[in-house]
Structure formats: structure tokens, C-alpha cells
Amino acid sequence: MYDIRFAEPGDLGATMALLVRLQADNAHHIGYLGETVDELRAELGEFEPSWADCTVVAVDADDNITGMLSVEIDADLGRAWLHGPFVDVPVNHPAGSRIWDQTADAMFRRAAELLTGITDLELYGHTAHRRLAAFAERHGFSAGKASAIHILDNGELRTLLLRDAKCPSEREMRVLPTDRYVHEAVAVLHERCFPRTYLSGRQLVESKPENRTVVVAMDGERVIGYAAGKAQPEEYYIDFVAVEPDVRGQGVGAALITELLWKLAADHGARPQAAASIYSGNESSQNMFARLGFRLHIELVSYRHTA
């Protein structure tokens, strides 16, 4: 059994080496985090007040990092996202599953000290991560809908960025921040299309432009859709795309995605790929992204526990 303690700033390098190795294996992959050192450094650097303050680690007798569980908390929502648990076990160890389970449970118990007042917890991992599924069941998490990550590779991305993103029927594109009534309409549309997601409508429209870009489609004074995303170290990531039901199928969503990627490229420079998450069974969104050149990369599932 490994020892469990709170992380220290000096643990970051060894922890990232562990994560890079485990994230490359579908049986250990956690969906919130990237797969490369640069991606992980950027993502862990966004934790507040710091990565070490949000993390517990498992260590062996020589204090080598063998596991990690981080918690990202939104106190306003009373909600937390668990990044992990990650546990490194020896290959082909006869008690590997037991070591993983006991270490993951011990880290979760220790991390609970950081979760005072939090009533809503979420895990997110690869559909092949069976140990995470068992961990979720042991601790009372319910499995949600699976989602699929679709990616657009470098050549297809360059082709898309050269297209004309003009909204159909001469409808206008805007980029937040803009008029207050537009912000309010985007927030309402977001809450309607993505209830209880990791970002509220208010948080979306109040996002700093350097952290997240929101492109809005307008028909006169009416908001008919939006797309939101951000530039990560090795890709553009599309967080959300929503279009009002009465104008779907008219090319608004595709125009929003194209405009969003163009804006991200203009503001943040080139990236080798773009990525988007789509709920399994959402055939209209899957078809829209496929027409733009996106292809399936991995499938993930969330697990949620509410008090």
C-alpha cells in the first residue's frame, strides 16, 4: 500500500511524467487532461490557488510519485471535478487491481478534506477505463452519457481556415464582449442547451477573451447561435456549439465553428489540430463536424455524484 499525502510544488515534474505515461493508455485515460507535457503544464497551471493546493499524491517507500488525484472546485456552483485518480501499478503484478483500488480509495478519502461544502462531484474518463468505472460505482457515482472527442488534423484544419465563414443569409457574426443584451441571450441559450454543465451561462459570457473565445451569430437583433472555445498548447478546443432550433440545418453551426477556429488562429497562432466533444447519439452534431472534416478520436464517459 502506498502512502498518501498532499502534494508539494516540487512534486510537479515527477507527477507530469507519471501522467504522460498513463494518459497514453486508454485503460488509465482521464478526459479532463491532455496527453503531452506542454498540455499538462498549461492545464495544471490553471488550478487555483495552485496545483499543489488542489492535489493529493501516493508515494512509495522512497517517496516516488505513484498516484495522483486533483480536485478543481467551483465554490459558487458547489461543484468539483476530480482529475484522476491516477495510480501506477507494476505491470502484470498479481495484486495490481487491488493496489489500484486501495490507492484510489485512499486518495479520495484524503482529497475529501478539500471538498467541504461541495455537494456535486464529477469524474470523466475513457470508456475503456474499467477501474475508474468500478471506483465510481463504489463511491456512489452514476454513469452519464458517453461522449466522443472528434479531431481535425493539420491539413484539414488549414483547409477549413481558408473557407469563407460568413453566416448564411448575410447574418452577422460577433465576438464577445459586445452588447449586454447579447451576453444575456447567449447565457440563456447556453443554459437551455447545456444544463448543469461544467460552465454556467454567466461564466461563459464573462470569460476573459484571452482564456476563451465566444463567437455569436445574429439575425438582426436576435441571437441565433454561438460557439465557444479556446487555444490550448497543442490544439484549438471547441467547448460548446448551440443553435436555436428554428434555424438548425441552415449552416449556422458550421459557420460558427469555422469563424471560431479562424478567430482562435488569428489571436493565438497556429496549432496542429482542433478538437471537439460530442455526446454519443447526437447524430446531427456528429454529421456537422464530419462535414467539416472532423474524425472520431476517443470515447469518454462522465460519472456524477450529487448529495
Short mmCIF file of C-alpha atoms in Angstrom, two decimals:
data_model
loop_
_atom_site.label_atom_id
_atom_site.label_comp_id
_atom_site.label_asym_id
_atom_site.label_seq_id
_atom_site.Cartn_x
_atom_site.Cartn_y
_atom_site.Cartn_z
CA MET A 1 0.00 0.00 0.00
CA TYR A 2 1.34 3.43 -0.91
CA ASP A 3 1.43 6.37 1.48
CA ILE A 4 -0.93 9.27 0.76
CA ARG A 5 -0.04 12.91 1.35
CA PHE A 6 -0.86 16.35 0.00
CA ALA A 7 1.24 17.42 -2.96
CA GLU A 8 4.17 19.81 -2.78
CA PRO A 9 5.27 22.16 -5.59
CA GLY A 10 8.40 20.07 -6.13
CA ASP A 11 6.25 17.02 -6.99
CA LEU A 12 5.03 18.54 -10.25
CA GLY A 13 7.77 17.25 -12.56
CA ALA A 14 7.55 13.64 -11.40
CA THR A 15 3.77 13.80 -11.43
CA MET A 16 3.65 15.02 -15.02
CA ALA A 17 5.96 12.18 -16.08
CA LEU A 18 3.50 9.77 -14.46
CA LEU A 19 0.51 11.42 -16.16
CA VAL A 20 2.10 11.41 -19.62
CA ARG A 21 2.65 7.66 -19.32
CA LEU A 22 -0.83 6.86 -18.00
CA GLN A 23 -2.72 9.25 -20.29
CA ALA A 24 -1.32 7.38 -23.29
CA ASP A 25 -3.14 4.21 -22.15
CA ASN A 26 -6.92 4.09 -22.73
CA ALA A 27 -7.27 1.89 -19.64
CA HIS A 28 -5.99 4.79 -17.49
CA HIS A 29 -7.00 7.85 -19.54
CA ILE A 30 -8.79 10.78 -17.81
CA GLY A 31 -10.72 13.06 -20.13
CA TYR A 32 -10.16 16.43 -18.49
CA LEU A 33 -6.41 16.42 -19.05
CA GLY A 34 -4.14 16.47 -22.09
CA GLU A 35 -1.58 13.88 -23.07
CA THR A 36 1.67 15.83 -23.51
CA VAL A 37 3.93 17.67 -21.09
CA ASP A 38 3.01 21.05 -22.60
CA GLU A 39 -0.72 20.36 -22.40
CA LEU A 40 -0.49 19.12 -18.82
CA ARG A 41 1.71 22.01 -17.72
CA ALA A 42 -0.82 24.52 -19.06
CA GLU A 43 -3.83 22.70 -17.58
CA LEU A 44 -2.36 22.12 -14.13
CA GLY A 45 -1.11 25.71 -14.13
CA GLU A 46 -4.74 26.91 -14.24
CA PHE A 47 -5.64 25.28 -10.91
CA GLU A 48 -6.43 27.78 -8.15
CA PRO A 49 -4.84 28.70 -5.84
CA SER A 50 -2.22 26.28 -7.22
CA TRP A 51 -1.89 22.69 -8.43
CA ALA A 52 -0.24 21.57 -5.16
CA ASP A 53 -3.08 23.09 -3.10
CA CYS A 54 -5.63 21.03 -5.04
CA THR A 55 -3.83 17.69 -5.17
CA VAL A 56 -3.05 14.58 -3.15
CA VAL A 57 -0.40 12.11 -4.24
CA ALA A 58 0.51 8.50 -3.49
CA VAL A 59 4.17 7.74 -2.85
CA ASP A 60 6.19 4.56 -2.36
CA ALA A 61 8.75 3.87 0.37
CA ASP A 62 11.33 6.03 -1.46
CA ASP A 63 8.84 8.93 -1.85
CA ASN A 64 8.50 8.31 -5.60
CA ILE A 65 5.16 9.54 -7.01
CA THR A 66 2.93 6.56 -7.80
CA GLY A 67 -0.51 8.18 -7.89
CA MET A 68 -2.35 11.50 -8.10
CA LEU A 69 -5.81 12.90 -7.56
CA SER A 70 -6.53 16.60 -8.11
CA VAL A 71 -9.78 18.43 -7.39
CA GLU A 72 -10.93 21.51 -9.28
CA ILE A 73 -13.58 23.34 -7.28
CA ASP A 74 -16.21 25.91 -8.23
CA ALA A 75 -17.46 27.11 -4.85
CA ASP A 76 -20.24 29.21 -6.43
CA LEU A 77 -21.74 26.12 -8.05
CA GLY A 78 -20.92 23.84 -5.11
CA ARG A 79 -19.29 21.55 -7.65
CA ALA A 80 -15.92 19.84 -8.10
CA TRP A 81 -14.24 17.91 -10.88
CA LEU A 82 -11.87 15.08 -9.95
CA HIS A 83 -8.78 14.81 -12.15
CA GLY A 84 -7.95 11.19 -11.57
CA PRO A 85 -7.48 9.02 -9.67
CA PHE A 86 -4.26 8.04 -11.41
CA VAL A 87 -2.43 5.05 -9.95
CA ASP A 88 0.74 3.46 -11.32
CA VAL A 89 0.94 -0.26 -10.60
CA PRO A 90 3.66 -2.70 -11.68
CA VAL A 91 2.91 -4.41 -15.00
CA ASN A 92 1.47 -7.91 -14.54
CA HIS A 93 1.51 -7.56 -10.74
CA PRO A 94 -0.80 -10.29 -9.35
CA ALA A 95 -2.39 -7.79 -6.97
CA GLY A 96 -2.44 -4.88 -9.44
CA SER A 97 -6.20 -4.36 -9.33
CA ARG A 98 -6.28 -4.42 -5.54
CA ILE A 99 -3.36 -1.95 -5.32
CA TRP A 100 -5.13 0.39 -7.76
CA ASP A 101 -8.44 0.22 -5.90
CA GLN A 102 -6.96 0.68 -2.42
CA THR A 103 -4.73 3.57 -3.52
CA ALA A 104 -7.52 5.33 -5.41
CA ASP A 105 -9.89 4.99 -2.45
CA ALA A 106 -7.24 6.28 -0.02
CA MET A 107 -6.50 9.32 -2.19
CA PHE A 108 -10.22 10.06 -2.48
CA ARG A 109 -10.63 9.93 1.30
CA ARG A 110 -7.72 12.35 1.73
CA ALA A 111 -8.96 14.67 -1.02
CA ALA A 112 -12.32 14.85 0.77
CA GLU A 113 -10.62 17.27 3.17
CA LEU A 114 -10.62 19.77 0.29
CA LEU A 115 -14.30 19.24 -0.55
CA THR A 116 -16.06 20.82 2.44
CA GLY A 117 -19.40 22.25 1.31
CA ILE A 118 -19.18 20.61 -2.13
CA THR A 119 -22.24 18.51 -2.98
CA ASP A 120 -21.71 17.78 -6.67
CA LEU A 121 -18.72 15.72 -7.88
CA GLU A 122 -17.80 14.58 -11.38
CA LEU A 123 -15.33 12.11 -12.87
CA TYR A 124 -14.53 11.82 -16.58
CA GLY A 125 -12.56 9.04 -18.21
CA HIS A 126 -12.15 6.78 -21.21
CA THR A 127 -14.89 4.22 -21.77
CA ALA A 128 -12.14 1.55 -21.57
CA HIS A 129 -11.07 2.73 -18.08
CA ARG A 130 -12.81 -0.10 -16.22
CA ARG A 131 -11.09 0.62 -12.91
CA LEU A 132 -12.48 4.16 -12.96
CA ALA A 133 -15.96 2.76 -13.64
CA ALA A 134 -15.62 0.43 -10.65
CA PHE A 135 -14.28 3.29 -8.49
CA ALA A 136 -17.29 5.41 -9.48
CA GLU A 137 -19.72 2.62 -8.59
CA ARG A 138 -18.06 2.02 -5.20
CA HIS A 139 -18.42 5.67 -4.27
CA GLY A 140 -21.97 6.23 -5.49
CA PHE A 141 -21.31 8.00 -8.80
CA SER A 142 -23.83 7.48 -11.61
CA ALA A 143 -22.61 7.00 -15.18
CA GLY A 144 -23.74 9.62 -17.66
CA LYS A 145 -23.94 9.66 -21.42
CA ALA A 146 -20.77 8.78 -23.28
CA SER A 147 -19.23 11.47 -25.43
CA ALA A 148 -16.77 11.29 -28.28
CA ILE A 149 -13.79 13.52 -28.97
CA HIS A 150 -13.51 14.38 -32.65
CA ILE A 151 -10.39 15.95 -34.09
CA LEU A 152 -9.46 17.89 -37.22
CA ASP A 153 -5.88 17.27 -38.31
CA ASN A 154 -3.41 19.80 -39.64
CA GLY A 155 -4.13 19.53 -43.38
CA GLU A 156 -7.92 19.52 -42.97
CA LEU A 157 -7.64 22.33 -40.41
CA ARG A 158 -5.70 24.53 -42.83
CA THR A 159 -8.32 23.87 -45.50
CA LEU A 160 -11.13 24.84 -43.14
CA LEU A 161 -9.40 28.05 -42.07
CA LEU A 162 -9.25 29.14 -45.70
CA ARG A 163 -13.01 28.84 -46.12
CA ASP A 164 -15.39 31.79 -46.01
CA ALA A 165 -17.07 31.62 -42.59
CA LYS A 166 -19.75 34.17 -43.45
CA CYS A 167 -23.03 33.27 -41.77
CA PRO A 168 -25.79 32.19 -44.20
CA SER A 169 -28.29 34.78 -45.48
CA GLU A 170 -25.95 37.64 -44.57
CA ARG A 171 -26.45 37.06 -40.85
CA GLU A 172 -23.90 38.84 -38.67
CA MET A 173 -21.06 37.31 -36.63
CA ARG A 174 -19.95 38.97 -33.41
CA VAL A 175 -17.24 38.14 -30.87
CA LEU A 176 -17.79 38.69 -27.15
CA PRO A 177 -17.57 41.06 -25.37
CA THR A 178 -20.33 43.05 -27.05
CA ASP A 179 -23.74 44.46 -26.05
CA ARG A 180 -25.21 43.35 -22.72
CA TYR A 181 -28.41 42.01 -24.28
CA VAL A 182 -26.31 39.71 -26.50
CA HIS A 183 -24.47 38.39 -23.42
CA GLU A 184 -27.78 37.72 -21.69
CA ALA A 185 -29.24 35.92 -24.71
CA VAL A 186 -26.12 33.75 -25.10
CA ALA A 187 -26.24 32.84 -21.39
CA VAL A 188 -29.91 31.82 -21.67
CA LEU A 189 -29.28 29.74 -24.81
CA HIS A 190 -26.31 28.05 -23.13
CA GLU A 191 -28.31 27.09 -20.04
CA ARG A 192 -31.09 25.72 -22.22
CA CYS A 193 -28.80 23.63 -24.43
CA PHE A 194 -26.22 22.59 -21.82
CA PRO A 195 -27.96 22.41 -18.41
CA ARG A 196 -25.76 21.60 -15.41
CA THR A 197 -22.57 21.50 -17.43
CA TYR A 198 -19.14 22.50 -16.08
CA LEU A 199 -19.59 26.14 -17.12
CA SER A 200 -22.68 28.21 -16.37
CA GLY A 201 -24.12 30.69 -18.85
CA ARG A 202 -22.90 33.58 -16.70
CA GLN A 203 -19.41 32.13 -16.52
CA LEU A 204 -19.37 31.60 -20.27
CA VAL A 205 -20.21 35.19 -21.21
CA GLU A 206 -17.92 36.57 -18.50
CA SER A 207 -14.92 34.51 -19.68
CA LYS A 208 -11.82 36.58 -20.32
CA PRO A 209 -11.10 36.78 -24.07
CA GLU A 210 -7.56 35.51 -23.50
CA ASN A 211 -8.97 32.35 -21.85
CA ARG A 212 -12.00 31.57 -24.03
CA THR A 213 -13.39 32.96 -27.28
CA VAL A 214 -17.15 33.17 -27.89
CA VAL A 215 -18.47 33.82 -31.40
CA VAL A 216 -22.16 34.73 -31.78
CA ALA A 217 -24.44 34.51 -34.83
CA MET A 218 -27.01 37.30 -35.07
CA ASP A 219 -30.14 37.66 -37.18
CA GLY A 220 -30.78 41.36 -36.81
CA GLU A 221 -31.01 41.92 -33.06
CA ARG A 222 -31.68 38.25 -32.30
CA VAL A 223 -29.02 35.78 -31.11
CA ILE A 224 -29.48 32.58 -33.13
CA GLY A 225 -26.38 30.65 -32.04
CA TYR A 226 -22.90 30.73 -30.59
CA ALA A 227 -19.68 28.72 -30.50
CA ALA A 228 -17.11 28.85 -27.69
CA GLY A 229 -13.59 27.51 -27.49
CA LYS A 230 -10.00 28.15 -26.51
CA ALA A 231 -6.46 27.73 -27.75
CA GLN A 232 -4.57 25.07 -25.81
CA PRO A 233 -0.83 24.40 -26.22
CA GLU A 234 -1.27 21.78 -28.94
CA GLU A 235 -4.79 22.29 -30.27
CA TYR A 236 -7.85 24.51 -30.56
CA TYR A 237 -10.61 23.09 -28.37
CA ILE A 238 -14.28 23.73 -29.13
CA ASP A 239 -16.18 23.76 -25.83
CA PHE A 240 -19.75 24.42 -26.96
CA VAL A 241 -21.81 25.00 -30.10
CA ALA A 242 -25.52 25.87 -29.81
CA VAL A 243 -28.03 26.99 -32.45
CA GLU A 244 -31.67 27.94 -31.97
CA PRO A 245 -33.94 25.06 -33.09
CA ASP A 246 -35.80 27.02 -35.77
CA VAL A 247 -32.61 27.83 -37.71
CA ARG A 248 -30.84 24.48 -37.43
CA GLY A 249 -29.91 22.77 -40.68
CA GLN A 250 -29.20 26.11 -42.37
CA GLY A 251 -25.41 26.11 -41.98
CA VAL A 252 -25.29 28.38 -38.93
CA GLY A 253 -23.43 25.85 -36.74
CA ALA A 254 -20.78 25.13 -39.38
CA ALA A 255 -20.26 28.85 -39.97
CA LEU A 256 -19.86 29.43 -36.22
CA ILE A 257 -17.27 26.65 -35.88
CA THR A 258 -15.30 27.96 -38.86
CA GLU A 259 -15.38 31.53 -37.58
CA LEU A 260 -14.37 30.40 -34.08
CA LEU A 261 -11.35 28.46 -35.35
CA TRP A 262 -10.33 31.37 -37.59
CA LYS A 263 -10.54 33.76 -34.64
CA LEU A 264 -8.51 31.43 -32.40
CA ALA A 265 -5.86 31.10 -35.09
CA ALA A 266 -5.72 34.86 -35.62
CA ASP A 267 -5.41 35.61 -31.89
CA HIS A 268 -3.23 32.73 -30.70
CA GLY A 269 -1.28 31.47 -33.70
CA ALA A 270 -1.18 28.11 -35.43
CA ARG A 271 -2.00 24.77 -33.83
CA PRO A 272 -1.63 21.31 -35.38
CA GLN A 273 -5.23 20.25 -34.77
CA ALA A 274 -8.68 21.18 -33.47
CA ALA A 275 -10.85 19.04 -31.17
CA ALA A 276 -14.48 18.95 -30.07
CA SER A 277 -16.55 16.81 -27.70
CA ILE A 278 -19.93 15.50 -28.91
CA TYR A 279 -22.45 13.45 -26.93
CA SER A 280 -22.91 9.93 -28.27
CA GLY A 281 -26.18 9.70 -30.18
CA ASN A 282 -26.15 13.38 -31.23
CA GLU A 283 -26.15 12.48 -34.91
CA SER A 284 -26.84 15.99 -36.18
CA SER A 285 -23.75 17.38 -34.44
CA GLN A 286 -21.65 14.38 -35.46
CA ASN A 287 -22.69 14.86 -39.09
CA MET A 288 -22.00 18.60 -38.97
CA PHE A 289 -18.48 18.09 -37.62
CA ALA A 290 -17.87 15.24 -40.09
CA ARG A 291 -18.80 17.54 -43.00
CA LEU A 292 -16.15 19.96 -41.72
CA GLY A 293 -13.55 17.16 -41.75
CA PHE A 294 -13.50 16.09 -38.08
CA ARG A 295 -12.99 12.39 -37.30
CA LEU A 296 -13.57 10.29 -34.17
CA HIS A 297 -10.58 10.12 -31.81
CA ILE A 298 -11.65 8.65 -28.43
CA GLU A 299 -14.84 7.98 -26.44
CA LEU A 300 -15.24 9.21 -22.88
CA VAL A 301 -17.88 8.91 -20.15
CA SER A 302 -18.65 11.06 -17.12
CA TYR A 303 -19.67 9.87 -13.66
CA ARG A 304 -21.51 12.18 -11.28
CA HIS A 305 -22.31 12.16 -7.56
CA THR A 306 -24.74 14.63 -6.02
CA ALA A 307 -25.61 14.81 -2.35
#
